[in-house]
CSV table of C-alpha atoms in Angstrom, one decimal:
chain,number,residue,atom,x,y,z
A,89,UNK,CA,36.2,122.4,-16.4
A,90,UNK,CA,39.5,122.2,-14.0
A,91,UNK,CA,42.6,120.7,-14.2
A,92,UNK,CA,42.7,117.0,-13.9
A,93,UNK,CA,44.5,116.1,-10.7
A,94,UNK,CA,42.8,112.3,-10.5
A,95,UNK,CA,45.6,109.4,-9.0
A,96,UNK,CA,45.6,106.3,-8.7
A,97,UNK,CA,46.9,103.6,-6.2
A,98,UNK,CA,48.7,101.2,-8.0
A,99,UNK,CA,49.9,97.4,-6.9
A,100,UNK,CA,52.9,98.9,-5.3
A,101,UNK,CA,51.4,101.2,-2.6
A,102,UNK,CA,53.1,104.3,-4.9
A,103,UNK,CA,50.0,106.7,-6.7
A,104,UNK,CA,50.2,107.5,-10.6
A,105,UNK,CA,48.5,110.9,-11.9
A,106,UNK,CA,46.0,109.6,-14.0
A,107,UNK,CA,47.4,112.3,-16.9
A,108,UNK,CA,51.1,112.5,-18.2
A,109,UNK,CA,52.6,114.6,-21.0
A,110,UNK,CA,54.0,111.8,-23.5
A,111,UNK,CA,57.8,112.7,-25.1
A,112,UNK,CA,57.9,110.6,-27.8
A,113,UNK,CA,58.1,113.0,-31.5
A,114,UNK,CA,58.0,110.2,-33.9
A,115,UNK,CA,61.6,109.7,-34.5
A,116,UNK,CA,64.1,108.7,-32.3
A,117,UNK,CA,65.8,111.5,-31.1
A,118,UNK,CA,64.7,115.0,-31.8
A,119,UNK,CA,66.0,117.8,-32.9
A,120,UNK,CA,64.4,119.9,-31.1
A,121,UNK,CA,65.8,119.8,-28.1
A,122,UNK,CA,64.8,123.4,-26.9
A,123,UNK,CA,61.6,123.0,-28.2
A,124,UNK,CA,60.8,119.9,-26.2
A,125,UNK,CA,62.6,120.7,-23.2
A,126,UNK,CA,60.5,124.2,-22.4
A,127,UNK,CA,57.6,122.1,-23.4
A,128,UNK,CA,57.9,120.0,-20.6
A,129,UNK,CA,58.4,122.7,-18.3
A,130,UNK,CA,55.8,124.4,-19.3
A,131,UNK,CA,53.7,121.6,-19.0
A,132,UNK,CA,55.0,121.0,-15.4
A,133,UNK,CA,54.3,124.1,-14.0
A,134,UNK,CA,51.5,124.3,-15.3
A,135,UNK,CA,50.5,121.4,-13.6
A,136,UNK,CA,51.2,118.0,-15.2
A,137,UNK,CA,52.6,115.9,-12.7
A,138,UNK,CA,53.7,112.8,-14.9
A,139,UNK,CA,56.2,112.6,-17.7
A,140,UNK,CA,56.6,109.5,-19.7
A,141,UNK,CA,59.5,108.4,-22.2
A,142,UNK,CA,61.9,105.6,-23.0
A,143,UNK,CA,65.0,105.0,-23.4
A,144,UNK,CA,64.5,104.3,-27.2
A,145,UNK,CA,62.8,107.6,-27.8
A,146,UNK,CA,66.2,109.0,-27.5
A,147,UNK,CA,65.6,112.2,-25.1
A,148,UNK,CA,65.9,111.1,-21.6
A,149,UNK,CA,68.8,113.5,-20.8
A,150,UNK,CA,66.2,116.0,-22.4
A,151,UNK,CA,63.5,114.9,-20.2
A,152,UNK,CA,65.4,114.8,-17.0
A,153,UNK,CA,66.7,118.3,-17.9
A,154,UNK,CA,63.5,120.1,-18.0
A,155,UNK,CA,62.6,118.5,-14.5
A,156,UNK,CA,65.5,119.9,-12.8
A,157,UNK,CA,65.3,123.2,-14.7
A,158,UNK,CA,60.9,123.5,-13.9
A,159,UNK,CA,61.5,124.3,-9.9
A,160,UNK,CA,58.8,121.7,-9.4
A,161,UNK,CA,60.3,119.4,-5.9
A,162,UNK,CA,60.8,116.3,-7.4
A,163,UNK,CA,59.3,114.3,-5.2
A,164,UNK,CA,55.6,115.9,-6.9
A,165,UNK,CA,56.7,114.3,-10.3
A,166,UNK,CA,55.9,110.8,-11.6
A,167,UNK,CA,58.3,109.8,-14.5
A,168,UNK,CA,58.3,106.9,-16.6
A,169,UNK,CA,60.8,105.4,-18.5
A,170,UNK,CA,61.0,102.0,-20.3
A,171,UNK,CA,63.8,99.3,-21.2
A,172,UNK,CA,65.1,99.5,-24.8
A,173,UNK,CA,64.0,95.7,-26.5
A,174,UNK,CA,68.0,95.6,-27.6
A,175,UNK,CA,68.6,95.5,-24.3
A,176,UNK,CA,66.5,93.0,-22.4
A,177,UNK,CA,69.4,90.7,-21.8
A,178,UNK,CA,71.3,93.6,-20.2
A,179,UNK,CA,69.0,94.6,-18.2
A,180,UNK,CA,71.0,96.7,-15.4
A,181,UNK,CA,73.5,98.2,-17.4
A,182,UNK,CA,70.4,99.6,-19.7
A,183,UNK,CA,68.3,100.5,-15.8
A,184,UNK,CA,71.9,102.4,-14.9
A,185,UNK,CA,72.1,104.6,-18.4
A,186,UNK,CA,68.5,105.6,-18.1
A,187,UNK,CA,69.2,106.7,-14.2
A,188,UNK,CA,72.7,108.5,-15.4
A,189,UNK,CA,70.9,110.0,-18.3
A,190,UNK,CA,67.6,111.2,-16.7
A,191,UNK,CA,69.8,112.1,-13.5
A,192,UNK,CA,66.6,112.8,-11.4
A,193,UNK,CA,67.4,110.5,-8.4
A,194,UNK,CA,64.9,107.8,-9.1
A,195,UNK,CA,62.1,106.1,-11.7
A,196,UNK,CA,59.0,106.0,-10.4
A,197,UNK,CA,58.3,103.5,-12.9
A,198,UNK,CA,60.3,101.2,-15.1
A,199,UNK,CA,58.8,99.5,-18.0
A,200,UNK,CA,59.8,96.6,-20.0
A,201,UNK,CA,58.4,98.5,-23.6
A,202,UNK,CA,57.8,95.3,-25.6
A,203,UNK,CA,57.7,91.7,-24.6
A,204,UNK,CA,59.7,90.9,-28.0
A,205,UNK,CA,63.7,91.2,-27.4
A,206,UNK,CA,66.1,92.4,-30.5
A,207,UNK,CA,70.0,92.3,-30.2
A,208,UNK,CA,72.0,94.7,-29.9
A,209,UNK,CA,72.1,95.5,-34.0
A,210,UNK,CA,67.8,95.5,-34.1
A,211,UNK,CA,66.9,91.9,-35.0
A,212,UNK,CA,64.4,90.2,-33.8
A,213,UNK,CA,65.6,87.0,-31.1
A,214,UNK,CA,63.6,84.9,-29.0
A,215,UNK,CA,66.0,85.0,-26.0
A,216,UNK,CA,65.4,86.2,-23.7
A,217,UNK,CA,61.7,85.2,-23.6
A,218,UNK,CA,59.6,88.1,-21.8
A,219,UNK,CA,59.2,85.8,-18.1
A,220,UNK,CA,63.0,85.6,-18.4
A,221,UNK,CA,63.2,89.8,-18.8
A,222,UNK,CA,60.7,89.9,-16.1
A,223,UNK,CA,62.5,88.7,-13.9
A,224,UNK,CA,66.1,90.5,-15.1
A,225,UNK,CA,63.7,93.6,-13.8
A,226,UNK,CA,62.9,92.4,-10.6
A,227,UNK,CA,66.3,92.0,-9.9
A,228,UNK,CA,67.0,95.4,-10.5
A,229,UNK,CA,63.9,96.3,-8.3
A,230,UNK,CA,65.5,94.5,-5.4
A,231,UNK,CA,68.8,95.4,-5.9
A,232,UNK,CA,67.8,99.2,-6.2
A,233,UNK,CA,65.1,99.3,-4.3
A,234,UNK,CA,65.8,103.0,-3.8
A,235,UNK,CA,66.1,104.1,-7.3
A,236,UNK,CA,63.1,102.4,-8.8
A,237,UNK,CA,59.4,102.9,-7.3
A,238,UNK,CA,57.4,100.5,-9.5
A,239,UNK,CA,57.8,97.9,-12.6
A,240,UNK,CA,55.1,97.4,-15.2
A,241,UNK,CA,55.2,96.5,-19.0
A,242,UNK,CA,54.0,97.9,-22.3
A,243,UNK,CA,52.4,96.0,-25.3
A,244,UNK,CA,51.3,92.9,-23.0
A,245,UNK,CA,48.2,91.0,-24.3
A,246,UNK,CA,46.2,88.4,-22.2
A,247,UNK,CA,48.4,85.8,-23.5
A,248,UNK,CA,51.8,87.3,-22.7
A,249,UNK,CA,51.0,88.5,-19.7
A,250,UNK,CA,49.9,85.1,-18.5
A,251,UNK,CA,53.5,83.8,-19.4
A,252,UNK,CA,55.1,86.6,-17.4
A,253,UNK,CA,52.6,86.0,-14.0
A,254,UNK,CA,53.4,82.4,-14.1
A,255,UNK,CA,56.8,83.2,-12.5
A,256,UNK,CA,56.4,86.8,-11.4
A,257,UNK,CA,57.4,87.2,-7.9
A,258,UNK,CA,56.5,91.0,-8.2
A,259,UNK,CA,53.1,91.7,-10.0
A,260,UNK,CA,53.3,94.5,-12.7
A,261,UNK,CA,52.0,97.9,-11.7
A,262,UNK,CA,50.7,98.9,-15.0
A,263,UNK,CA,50.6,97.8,-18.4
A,264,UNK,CA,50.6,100.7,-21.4
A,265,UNK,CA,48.9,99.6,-24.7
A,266,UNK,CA,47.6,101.6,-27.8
A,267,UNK,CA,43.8,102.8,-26.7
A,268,UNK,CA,42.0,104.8,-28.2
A,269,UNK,CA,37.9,105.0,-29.6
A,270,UNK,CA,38.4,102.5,-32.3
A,271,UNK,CA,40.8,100.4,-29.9
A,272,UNK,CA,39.2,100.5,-26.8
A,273,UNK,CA,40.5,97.3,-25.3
A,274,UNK,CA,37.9,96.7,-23.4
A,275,UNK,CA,38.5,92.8,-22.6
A,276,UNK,CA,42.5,93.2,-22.1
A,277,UNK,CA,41.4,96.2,-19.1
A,278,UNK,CA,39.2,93.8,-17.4
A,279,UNK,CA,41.8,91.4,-17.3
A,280,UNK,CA,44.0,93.8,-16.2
A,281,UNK,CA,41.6,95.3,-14.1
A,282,UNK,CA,40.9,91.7,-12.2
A,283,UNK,CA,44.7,91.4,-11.6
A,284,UNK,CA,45.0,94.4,-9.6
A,285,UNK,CA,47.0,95.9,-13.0
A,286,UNK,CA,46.6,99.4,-14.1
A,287,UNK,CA,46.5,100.2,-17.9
A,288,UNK,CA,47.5,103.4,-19.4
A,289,UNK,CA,46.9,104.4,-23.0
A,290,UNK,CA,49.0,105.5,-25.5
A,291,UNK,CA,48.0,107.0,-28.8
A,292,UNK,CA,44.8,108.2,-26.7
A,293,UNK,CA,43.6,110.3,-29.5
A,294,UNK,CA,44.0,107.8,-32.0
A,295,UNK,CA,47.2,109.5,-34.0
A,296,UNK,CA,44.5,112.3,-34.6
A,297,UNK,CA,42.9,110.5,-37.1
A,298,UNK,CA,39.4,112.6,-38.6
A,299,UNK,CA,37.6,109.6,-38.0
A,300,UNK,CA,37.7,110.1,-34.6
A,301,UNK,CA,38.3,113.6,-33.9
A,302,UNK,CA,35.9,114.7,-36.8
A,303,UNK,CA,33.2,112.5,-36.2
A,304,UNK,CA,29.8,114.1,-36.6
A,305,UNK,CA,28.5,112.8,-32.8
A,306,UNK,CA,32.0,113.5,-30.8
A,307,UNK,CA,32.1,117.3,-32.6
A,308,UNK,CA,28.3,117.6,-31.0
A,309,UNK,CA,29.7,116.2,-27.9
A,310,UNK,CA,32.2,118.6,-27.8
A,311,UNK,CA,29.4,121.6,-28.6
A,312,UNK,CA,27.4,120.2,-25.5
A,313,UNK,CA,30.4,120.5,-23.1
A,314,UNK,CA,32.2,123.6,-24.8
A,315,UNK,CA,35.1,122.1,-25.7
A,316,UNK,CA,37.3,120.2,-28.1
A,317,UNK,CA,36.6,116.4,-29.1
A,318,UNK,CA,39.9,115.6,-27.9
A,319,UNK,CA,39.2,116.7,-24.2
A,320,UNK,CA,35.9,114.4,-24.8
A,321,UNK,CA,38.1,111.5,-26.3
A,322,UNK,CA,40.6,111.8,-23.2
A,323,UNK,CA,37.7,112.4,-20.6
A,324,UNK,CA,36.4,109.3,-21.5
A,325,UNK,CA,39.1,107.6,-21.1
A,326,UNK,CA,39.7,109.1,-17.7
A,327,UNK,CA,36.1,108.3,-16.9
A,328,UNK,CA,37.1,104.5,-17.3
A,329,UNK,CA,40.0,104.6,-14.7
A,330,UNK,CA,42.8,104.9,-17.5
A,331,UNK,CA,46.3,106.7,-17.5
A,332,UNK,CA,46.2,108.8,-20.3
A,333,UNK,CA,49.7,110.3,-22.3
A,334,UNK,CA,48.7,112.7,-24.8
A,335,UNK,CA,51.7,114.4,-26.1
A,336,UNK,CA,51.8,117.7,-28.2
A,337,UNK,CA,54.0,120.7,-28.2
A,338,UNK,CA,51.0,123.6,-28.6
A,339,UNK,CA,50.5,125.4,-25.6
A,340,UNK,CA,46.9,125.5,-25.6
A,341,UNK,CA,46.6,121.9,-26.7
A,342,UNK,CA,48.8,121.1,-23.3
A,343,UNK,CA,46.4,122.6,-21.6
A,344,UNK,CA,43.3,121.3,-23.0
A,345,UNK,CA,45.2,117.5,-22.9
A,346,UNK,CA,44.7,118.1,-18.8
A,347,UNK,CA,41.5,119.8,-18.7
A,348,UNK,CA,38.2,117.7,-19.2
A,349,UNK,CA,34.5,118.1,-18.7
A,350,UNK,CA,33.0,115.5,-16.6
A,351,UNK,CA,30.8,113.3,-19.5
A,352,UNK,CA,27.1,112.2,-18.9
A,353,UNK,CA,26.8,108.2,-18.8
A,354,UNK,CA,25.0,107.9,-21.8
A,355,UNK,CA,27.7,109.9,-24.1
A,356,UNK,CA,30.1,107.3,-22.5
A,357,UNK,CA,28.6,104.6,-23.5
A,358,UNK,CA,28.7,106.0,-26.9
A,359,UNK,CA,32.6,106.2,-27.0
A,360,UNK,CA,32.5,102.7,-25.4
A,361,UNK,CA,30.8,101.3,-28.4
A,362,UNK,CA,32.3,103.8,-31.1
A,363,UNK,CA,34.5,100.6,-32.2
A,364,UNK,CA,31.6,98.9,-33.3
A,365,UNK,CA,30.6,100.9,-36.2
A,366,UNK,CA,32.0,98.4,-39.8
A,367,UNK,CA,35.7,99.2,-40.3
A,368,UNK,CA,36.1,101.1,-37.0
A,369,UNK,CA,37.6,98.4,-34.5
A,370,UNK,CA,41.2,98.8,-35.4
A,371,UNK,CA,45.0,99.6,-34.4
A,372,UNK,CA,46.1,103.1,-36.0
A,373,UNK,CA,49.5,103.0,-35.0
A,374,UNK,CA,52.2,102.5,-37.7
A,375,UNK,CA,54.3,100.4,-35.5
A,376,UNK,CA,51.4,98.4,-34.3
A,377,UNK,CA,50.5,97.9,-37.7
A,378,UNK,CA,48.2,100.8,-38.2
A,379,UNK,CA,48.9,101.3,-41.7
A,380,UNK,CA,46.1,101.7,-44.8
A,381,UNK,CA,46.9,98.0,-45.6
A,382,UNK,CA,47.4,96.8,-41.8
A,383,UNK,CA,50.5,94.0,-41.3
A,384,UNK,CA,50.4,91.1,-38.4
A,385,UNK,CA,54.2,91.2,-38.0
A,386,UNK,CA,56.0,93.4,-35.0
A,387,UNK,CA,58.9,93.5,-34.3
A,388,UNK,CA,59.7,90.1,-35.7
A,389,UNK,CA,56.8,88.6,-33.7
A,390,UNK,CA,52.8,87.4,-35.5
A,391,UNK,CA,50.0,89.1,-33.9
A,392,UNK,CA,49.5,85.5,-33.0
A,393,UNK,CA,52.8,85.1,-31.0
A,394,UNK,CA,51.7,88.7,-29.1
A,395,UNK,CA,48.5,87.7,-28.5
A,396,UNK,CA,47.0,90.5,-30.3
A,397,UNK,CA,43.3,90.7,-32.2
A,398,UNK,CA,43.8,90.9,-36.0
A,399,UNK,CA,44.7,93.8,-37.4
A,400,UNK,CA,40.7,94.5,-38.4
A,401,UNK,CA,37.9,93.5,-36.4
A,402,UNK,CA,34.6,94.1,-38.0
């Protein structure tokens, strides 16, 4: 096994490294500041070449930090950030903090993180709709066309991202969604596939749940290819043309999170119809509504209103 160093060619003629090292901790904020900003050093010269937060995550000035301090050129880094939802009717002033906080001369990708807007006190508001923000972001893209690379979104479905192409002048690079073995998304990739849209996962490893990572067939998977079922979950997901963003402070985990085997066909086409199993095809992220009793309302919107598959699909 060697270091995954797989790119891809997105929409806007700019190449993504198909493996980042996600920031988020679970909280916004963090207080561990050190912690996380050696970790992304660490993880950058040791050979990640993407780094994805958000503005809401609360570390950007943490992130863009550990770039300047890893002695990598920046030009050899991709970095993601992504528009705070209290802010999608501001959405240059919020583009100008995240360039002042990341202070690493340019995005390479801006994302709008959810199609649903709050105000600026956290409640949910149905102005402005997500075309409206869409277009707020290609204004920035064309009045900054220097300090912004790409545009893409987060959470889309089918449905919402229909709404948003219907005006769309500029097409969006990628779209980042919860995927995982018992989310594999296999219909919203197509679409996004057919739309010349790249998707990246979040959660890739499924919040680490046993029923994934301890399944009897992935722990013989990861015996066949001498190594851990997460580098079989995420080489899967590679193995499908995804952007993957594992994130995790361990040292050796980093380094397995980037290092995959490369899987036969027929073990991936196991993992593509893992879901399938009663009781497996769900979201497992809190926000998302991956809780032991599920919900179907984000962020002020019905799963319905996203577009989203119920909450269990046996």
């Amino acid at each position: 096994m060697s270091i995954c160093t797989k790119k891809y060619l997105l929409n806007s003629g700019f190449y993504m490294p198909a493996v980042g090292l996600g920031t988020w901790q679970g909280q916004v904020g963090s207080n561990a500041s050190t912690e996380m900003r050696d970790t992304i050093i660490y993880a950058l010269q040791k050979g990640y070449r993407h780094i994805d937060t958000a503005a809401v995550y609360g570390v950007e000035e943490i992130v863009g930090e550990a770039i300047r301090m890893s002695g990598i050129p920046r030009s050899e880094i991709f970095l993601v950030t992504k528009l705070h939802s209290t802010h999608h009717a501001h959405v240059e002033e919020a583009f100008l903090e995240s360039m002042k906080r990341l202070n690493c001369e340019y995005i390479d990708l801006y994302l709008m993180h959810w199609p649903q807007a709050l105000t600026l006190d956290g409640n949910p508001t149905k102005t402005p709709t997500p075309p409206e923000t869409w277009l707020s972001m290609e204004g920035i893209k064309k009045k900054y066309p220097d300090l912004v690379r790409s545009l893409g979104v987060s959470n889309f479905s089918e449905k919402t991202m229909e709404e948003l192409l219907k005006v769309a002048t500029i097409v969006p690079a990628t779209n980042q969604v919860e995927v995982h073995p018992m989310l594999p998304q296999h219909d919203l990739v197509k679409y996004m596939n057919d739309h010349g849209i790249l998707t990246t996962c979040y959660s890739p490893l499924g919040q680490y749940v046993p029923a994934i990572l301890q399944d009897a067939h992935i722990l013989e998977l990861a015996k066949k290819y001498s190594c851990t079922s997460a580098q079989i979950v995420l080489a899967w997901e590679v193995s499908r043309d995804l952007v993957v963003i594992p994130k995790s402070t361990n040292r050796d985990r980093i380094m397995q999170n980037i290092t995959y085997p490369e899987l036969a066909p027929e073990d991936i086409t196991f993992l593509n119809d893992f879901y399938k199993a009663p009781g497996m095809h769900r979201r497992l992220c809190q926000i998302n509504g991956g809780t032991p009793t599920g919900h179907d309302i984000v962020m002020g919107w019905t799963y319905e209103e996203l577009g989203w598959e119920p909450y269990t699909v046996e």
